[in-house]
Coordinates of C-alpha atoms and ligand atoms in Angstrom, one line a residue:
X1 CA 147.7 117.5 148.9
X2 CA 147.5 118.8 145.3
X3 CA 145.1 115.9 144.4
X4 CA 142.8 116.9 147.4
X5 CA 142.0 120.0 146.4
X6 CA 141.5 118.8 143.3
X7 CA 138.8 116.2 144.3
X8 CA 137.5 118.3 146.8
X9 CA 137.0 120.9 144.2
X10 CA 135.2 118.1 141.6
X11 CA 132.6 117.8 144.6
X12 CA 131.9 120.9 145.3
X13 CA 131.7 122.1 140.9
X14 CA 131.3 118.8 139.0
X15 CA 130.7 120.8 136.0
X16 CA 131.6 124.2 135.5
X17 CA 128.7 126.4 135.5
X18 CA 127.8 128.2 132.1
X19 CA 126.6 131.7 132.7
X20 CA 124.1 132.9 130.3
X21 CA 125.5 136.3 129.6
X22 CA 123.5 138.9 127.4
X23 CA 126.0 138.4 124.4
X24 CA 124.9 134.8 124.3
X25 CA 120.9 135.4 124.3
X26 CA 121.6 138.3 121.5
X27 CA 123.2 135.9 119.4
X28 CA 120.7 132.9 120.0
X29 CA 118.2 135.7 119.2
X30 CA 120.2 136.3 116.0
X31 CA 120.1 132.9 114.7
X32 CA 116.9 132.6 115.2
X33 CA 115.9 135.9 113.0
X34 CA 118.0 134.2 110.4
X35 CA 116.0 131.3 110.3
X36 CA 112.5 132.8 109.7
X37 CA 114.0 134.7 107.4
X38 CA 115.3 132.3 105.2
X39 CA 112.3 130.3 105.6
X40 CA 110.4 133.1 104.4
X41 CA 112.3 133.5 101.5
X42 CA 112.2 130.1 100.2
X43 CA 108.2 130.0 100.9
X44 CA 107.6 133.1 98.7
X45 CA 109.7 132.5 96.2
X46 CA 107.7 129.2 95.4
X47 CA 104.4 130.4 96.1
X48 CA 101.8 127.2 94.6
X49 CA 104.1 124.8 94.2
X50 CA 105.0 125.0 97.9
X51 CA 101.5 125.3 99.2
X52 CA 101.3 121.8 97.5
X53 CA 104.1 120.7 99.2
X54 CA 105.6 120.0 95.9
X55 CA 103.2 117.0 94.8
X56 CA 101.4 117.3 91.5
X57 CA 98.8 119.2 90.6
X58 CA 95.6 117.5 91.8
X59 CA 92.7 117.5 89.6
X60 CA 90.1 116.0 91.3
X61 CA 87.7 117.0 94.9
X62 CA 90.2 114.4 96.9
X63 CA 93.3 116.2 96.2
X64 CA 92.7 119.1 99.0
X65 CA 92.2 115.9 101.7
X66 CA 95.8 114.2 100.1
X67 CA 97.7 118.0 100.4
X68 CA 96.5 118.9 104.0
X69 CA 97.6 115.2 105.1
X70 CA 100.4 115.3 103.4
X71 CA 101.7 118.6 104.4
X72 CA 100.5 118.6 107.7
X73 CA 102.6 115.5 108.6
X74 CA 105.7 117.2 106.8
X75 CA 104.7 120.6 109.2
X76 CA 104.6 118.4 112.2
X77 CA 108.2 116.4 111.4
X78 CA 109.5 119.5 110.8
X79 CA 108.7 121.0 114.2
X80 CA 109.7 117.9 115.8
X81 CA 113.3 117.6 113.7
X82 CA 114.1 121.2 114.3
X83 CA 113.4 120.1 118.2
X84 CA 115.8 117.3 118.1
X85 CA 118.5 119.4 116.1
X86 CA 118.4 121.9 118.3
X87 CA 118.4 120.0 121.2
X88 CA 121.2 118.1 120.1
X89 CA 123.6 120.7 119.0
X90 CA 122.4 122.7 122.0
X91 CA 123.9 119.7 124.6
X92 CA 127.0 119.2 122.4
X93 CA 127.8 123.2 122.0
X94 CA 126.6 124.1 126.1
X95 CA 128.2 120.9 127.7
X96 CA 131.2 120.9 125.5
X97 CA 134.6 120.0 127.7
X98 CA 135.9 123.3 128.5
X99 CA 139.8 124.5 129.0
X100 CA 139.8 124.5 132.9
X101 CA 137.4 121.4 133.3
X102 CA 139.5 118.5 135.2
X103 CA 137.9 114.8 135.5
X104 CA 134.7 113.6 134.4
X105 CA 131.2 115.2 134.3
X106 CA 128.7 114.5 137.2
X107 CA 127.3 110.4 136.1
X108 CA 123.5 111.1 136.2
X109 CA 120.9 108.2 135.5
X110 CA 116.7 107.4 136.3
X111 CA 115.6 110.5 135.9
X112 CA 112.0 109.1 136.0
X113 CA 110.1 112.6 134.8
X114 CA 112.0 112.7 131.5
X115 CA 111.4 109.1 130.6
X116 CA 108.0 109.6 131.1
X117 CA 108.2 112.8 129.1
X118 CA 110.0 111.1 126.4
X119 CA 107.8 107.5 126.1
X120 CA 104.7 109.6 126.3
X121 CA 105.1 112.4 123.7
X122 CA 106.0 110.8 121.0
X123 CA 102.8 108.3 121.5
X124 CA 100.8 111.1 121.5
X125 CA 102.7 112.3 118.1
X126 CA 102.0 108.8 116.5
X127 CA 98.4 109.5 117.7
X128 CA 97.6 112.4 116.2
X129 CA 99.3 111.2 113.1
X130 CA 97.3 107.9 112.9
X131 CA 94.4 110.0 114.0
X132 CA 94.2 112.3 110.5
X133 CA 95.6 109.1 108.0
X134 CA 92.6 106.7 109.3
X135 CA 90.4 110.3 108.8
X136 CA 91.3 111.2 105.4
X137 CA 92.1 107.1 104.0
X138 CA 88.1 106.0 104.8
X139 CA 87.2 109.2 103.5
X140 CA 89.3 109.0 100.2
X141 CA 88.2 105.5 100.1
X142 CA 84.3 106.3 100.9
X143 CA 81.9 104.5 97.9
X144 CA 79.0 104.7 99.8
X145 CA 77.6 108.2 97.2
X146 CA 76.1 106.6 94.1
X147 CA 78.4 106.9 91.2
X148 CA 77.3 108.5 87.9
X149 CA 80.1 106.6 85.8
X150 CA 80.9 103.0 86.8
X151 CA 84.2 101.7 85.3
X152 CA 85.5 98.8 85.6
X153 CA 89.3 99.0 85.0
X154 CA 91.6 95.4 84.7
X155 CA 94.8 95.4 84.9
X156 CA 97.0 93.3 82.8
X157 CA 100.6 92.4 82.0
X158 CA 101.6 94.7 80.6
X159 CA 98.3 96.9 79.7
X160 CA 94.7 98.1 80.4
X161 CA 91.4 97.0 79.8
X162 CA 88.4 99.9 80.5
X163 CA 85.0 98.3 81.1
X164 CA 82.7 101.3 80.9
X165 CA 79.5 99.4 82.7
X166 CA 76.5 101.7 82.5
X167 CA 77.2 102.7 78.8
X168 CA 77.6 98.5 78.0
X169 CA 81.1 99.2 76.0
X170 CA 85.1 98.9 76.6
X171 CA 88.3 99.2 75.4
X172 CA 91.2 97.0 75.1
X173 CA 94.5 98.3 75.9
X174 CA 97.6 96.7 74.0
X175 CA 101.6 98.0 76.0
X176 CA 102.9 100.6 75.3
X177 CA 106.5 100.2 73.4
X178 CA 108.7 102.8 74.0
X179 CA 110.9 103.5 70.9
X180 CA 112.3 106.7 72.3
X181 CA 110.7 108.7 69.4
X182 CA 107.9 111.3 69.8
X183 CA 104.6 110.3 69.3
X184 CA 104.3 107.0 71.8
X185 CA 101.7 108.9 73.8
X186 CA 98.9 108.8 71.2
X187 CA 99.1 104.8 71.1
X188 CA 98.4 104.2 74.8
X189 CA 95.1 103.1 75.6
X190 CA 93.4 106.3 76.9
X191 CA 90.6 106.3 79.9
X192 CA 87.9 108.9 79.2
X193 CA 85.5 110.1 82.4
X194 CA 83.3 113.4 82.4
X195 CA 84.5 116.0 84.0
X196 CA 82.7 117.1 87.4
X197 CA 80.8 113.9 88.0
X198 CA 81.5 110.8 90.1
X199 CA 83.5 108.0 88.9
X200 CA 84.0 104.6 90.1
X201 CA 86.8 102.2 89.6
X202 CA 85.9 98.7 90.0
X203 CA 89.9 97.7 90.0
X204 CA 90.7 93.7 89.0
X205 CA 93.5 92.2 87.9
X206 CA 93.8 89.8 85.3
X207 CA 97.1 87.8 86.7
X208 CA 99.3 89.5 89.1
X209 CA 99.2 92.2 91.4
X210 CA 99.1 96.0 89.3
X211 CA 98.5 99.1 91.0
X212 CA 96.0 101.6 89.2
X213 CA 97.6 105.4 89.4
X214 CA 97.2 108.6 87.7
X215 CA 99.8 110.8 89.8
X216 CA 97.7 113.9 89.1
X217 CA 94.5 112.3 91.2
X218 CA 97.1 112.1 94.0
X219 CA 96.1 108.7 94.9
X220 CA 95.9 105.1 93.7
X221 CA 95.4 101.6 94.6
X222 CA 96.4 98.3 94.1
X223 CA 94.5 95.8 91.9
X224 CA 94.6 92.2 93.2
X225 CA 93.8 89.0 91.8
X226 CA 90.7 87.8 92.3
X227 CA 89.5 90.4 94.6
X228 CA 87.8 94.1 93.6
X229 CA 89.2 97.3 95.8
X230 CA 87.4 100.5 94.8
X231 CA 87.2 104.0 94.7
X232 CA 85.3 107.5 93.6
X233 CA 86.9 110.6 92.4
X234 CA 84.8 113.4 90.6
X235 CA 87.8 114.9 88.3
X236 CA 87.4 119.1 88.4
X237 CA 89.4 119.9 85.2
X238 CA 89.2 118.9 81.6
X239 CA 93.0 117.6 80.3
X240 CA 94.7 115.0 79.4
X241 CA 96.6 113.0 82.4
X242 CA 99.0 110.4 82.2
X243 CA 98.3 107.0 83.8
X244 CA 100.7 104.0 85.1
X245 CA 100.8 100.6 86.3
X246 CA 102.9 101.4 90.2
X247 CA 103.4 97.9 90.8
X248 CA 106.5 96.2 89.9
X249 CA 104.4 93.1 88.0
X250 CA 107.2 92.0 85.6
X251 CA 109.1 92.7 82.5
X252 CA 107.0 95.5 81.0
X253 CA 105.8 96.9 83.8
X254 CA 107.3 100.1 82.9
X255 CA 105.7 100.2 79.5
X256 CA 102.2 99.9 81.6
X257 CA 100.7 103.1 80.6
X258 CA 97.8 104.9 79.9
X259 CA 96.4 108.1 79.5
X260 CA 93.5 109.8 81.1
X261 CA 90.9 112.3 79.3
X262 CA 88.7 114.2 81.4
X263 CA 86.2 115.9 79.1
X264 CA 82.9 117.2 78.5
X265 CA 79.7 115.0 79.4
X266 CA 78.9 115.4 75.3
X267 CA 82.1 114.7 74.7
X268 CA 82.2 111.2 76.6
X269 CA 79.0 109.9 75.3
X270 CA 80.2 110.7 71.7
X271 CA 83.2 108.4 73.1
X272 CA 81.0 105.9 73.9
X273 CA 78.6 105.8 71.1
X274 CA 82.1 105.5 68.8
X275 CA 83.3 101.9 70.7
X276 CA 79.8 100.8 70.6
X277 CA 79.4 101.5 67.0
X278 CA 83.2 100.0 65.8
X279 CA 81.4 96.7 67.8
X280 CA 82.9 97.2 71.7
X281 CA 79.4 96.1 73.1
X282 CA 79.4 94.7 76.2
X283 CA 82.1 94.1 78.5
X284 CA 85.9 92.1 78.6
X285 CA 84.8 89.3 81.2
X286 CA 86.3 87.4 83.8
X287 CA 87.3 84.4 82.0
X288 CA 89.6 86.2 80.6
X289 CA 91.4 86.4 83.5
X290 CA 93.5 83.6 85.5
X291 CA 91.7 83.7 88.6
X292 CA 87.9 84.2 88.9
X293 CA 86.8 86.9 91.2
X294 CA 85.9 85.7 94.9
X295 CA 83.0 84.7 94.9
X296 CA 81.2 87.2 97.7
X297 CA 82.7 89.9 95.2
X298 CA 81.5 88.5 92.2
X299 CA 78.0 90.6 92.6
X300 CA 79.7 94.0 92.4
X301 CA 81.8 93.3 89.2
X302 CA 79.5 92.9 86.4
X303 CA 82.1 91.6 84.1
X304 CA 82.5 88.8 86.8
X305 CA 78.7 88.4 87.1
X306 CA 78.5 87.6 83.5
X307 CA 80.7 85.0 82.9
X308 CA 78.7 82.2 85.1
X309 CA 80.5 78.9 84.6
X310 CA 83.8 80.3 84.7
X311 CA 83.6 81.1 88.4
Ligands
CU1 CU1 101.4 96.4 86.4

């Protein structure tokens, strides 16, 4: 008879019903104070480093598209983690097996509205997502604005080569060789662009695959054999800014550096008239690399253009 009453009790309370007393809500209530609290905190303490969401500081007109991407997507996986925490330790904390429980839970299965709830919004999360990177990538990526500057930067293992087209001149980069001892950085090949105007890398590669990046732009791109992938930025502070190959492309890859200085328009065409005048005229073709450029591509690389019977 015992084990009756004790099924017949299972039907009629499967689960022990959780009252949602006042003490309860007051403490959920609690916790959640606690939270924007400390969230506040940490955000003030930081002030522009957070608002950056800790990524360098961007010196160019791109790098307000790359922070608002960037921090928006950490906002939203935020919101959505916190969700799933919470959720999670909700169930685990609300459902635990209390002292006077007897058997097993209630078995539920197909519940049809919460699969559809749960297939559908996180598509429309991956939408929204894909929506802003496909916005911001063909915008970051736009070269359809004529460039003032027109560089044509080659990749190499393990160094740089800077094809400054309009003013007919370039340099060649030789790697870096890190002794550990101060004064490596004024040996690297350095980049020079004017500041506030609109640059373009024409990006090659000479044999394998480099990748062209100056962190402080907040973007970069990966130069490929035989083909040319482009891009603008108009760089809105003077400074000097470190540059690196982020490619793995062999032994020295981590000596692939270079430097970047963004100065005055005077101050780049007395750069320019100095390689032109210690005999830099010209520009470090395409032969020189182990794959000509494709040929559709060839037209936009003047370097390419130039060399004729080598392509
Ligand atoms: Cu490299």
């Amino acid at each position: 008879m015992a084990v009756d009453s004790d099924i017949e009790s299972r039907k009629v309370h499967p689960l022990r019903p959780h009252d949602d007393t006042s003490a309860r809500v007051k403490r959920r209530g609690l916790t959640l104070t606690g939270i924007a609290v400390l969230a506040a905190v940490a955000l003030s303490g930081c002030g522009e480093q957070v608002k950056r969401g800790y990524l360098p500081h961007g010196v160019t007109v791109n790098s307000a598209h790359v922070i608002s991407l960037w921090n928006g997507s950490w906002i939203a996986a935020l919101v959505v983690g916190v969700i799933v925490w919470g959720l999670i330790i909700w169930c685990a904390a609300a459902y635990r097996r209390k002292k006077d429980d007897t058997g097993l839970p209630e078995q539920l299965r197909y519940n049809v509205p919460i699969e559809i709830l749960y297939t559908v919004v996180p598509l429309f999360m991956i939408a929204v997502l894909f929506y802003y990177t496909a916005r911001d990538e063909s915008e970051l990526l736009d070269t359809s604005k004529k460039p003032d500057v027109t560089i044509n930067v080659v990749g190499k293992q393990w160094s740089w080569d800077f094809n400054y087209v309009e003013a007919q001149t370039y340099e060649a980069g030789t790697q870096a060789e890190l002794t550990g001892q101060p004064g490596v950085e004024a040996t690297l090949p350095t980049l020079y662009l004017p500041v506030n105007k609109r640059v373009q890398f024409d990006l090659t590669a000479r044999d394998v695959i480099h990748s062209f990046w100056v962190p402080q732009f907040l973007q970069k791109l990966d130069m490929i054999p035989g083909r040319l992938n482009k891009f603008q930025v108009v760089p809105t502070e003077t400074g000097t800014f470190q540059g690196k190959c982020a490619e793995l492309c062999g032994a020295y890859h981590s000596q692939m550096l270079f430097r970047v200085a963004v100065v005055s328009q005077a101050d780049f065409d007395a750069h320019m008239a100095q390689l032109r005048a210690s005999g830099n005229i010209g520009a470090l073709d395409n032969s020189l690399s182990r794959e000509p450029i494709e040929k559709k591509q060839q037209q936009f690389v003047p370097s390419a253009a130039a060399t004729g019977s080598s392509n």
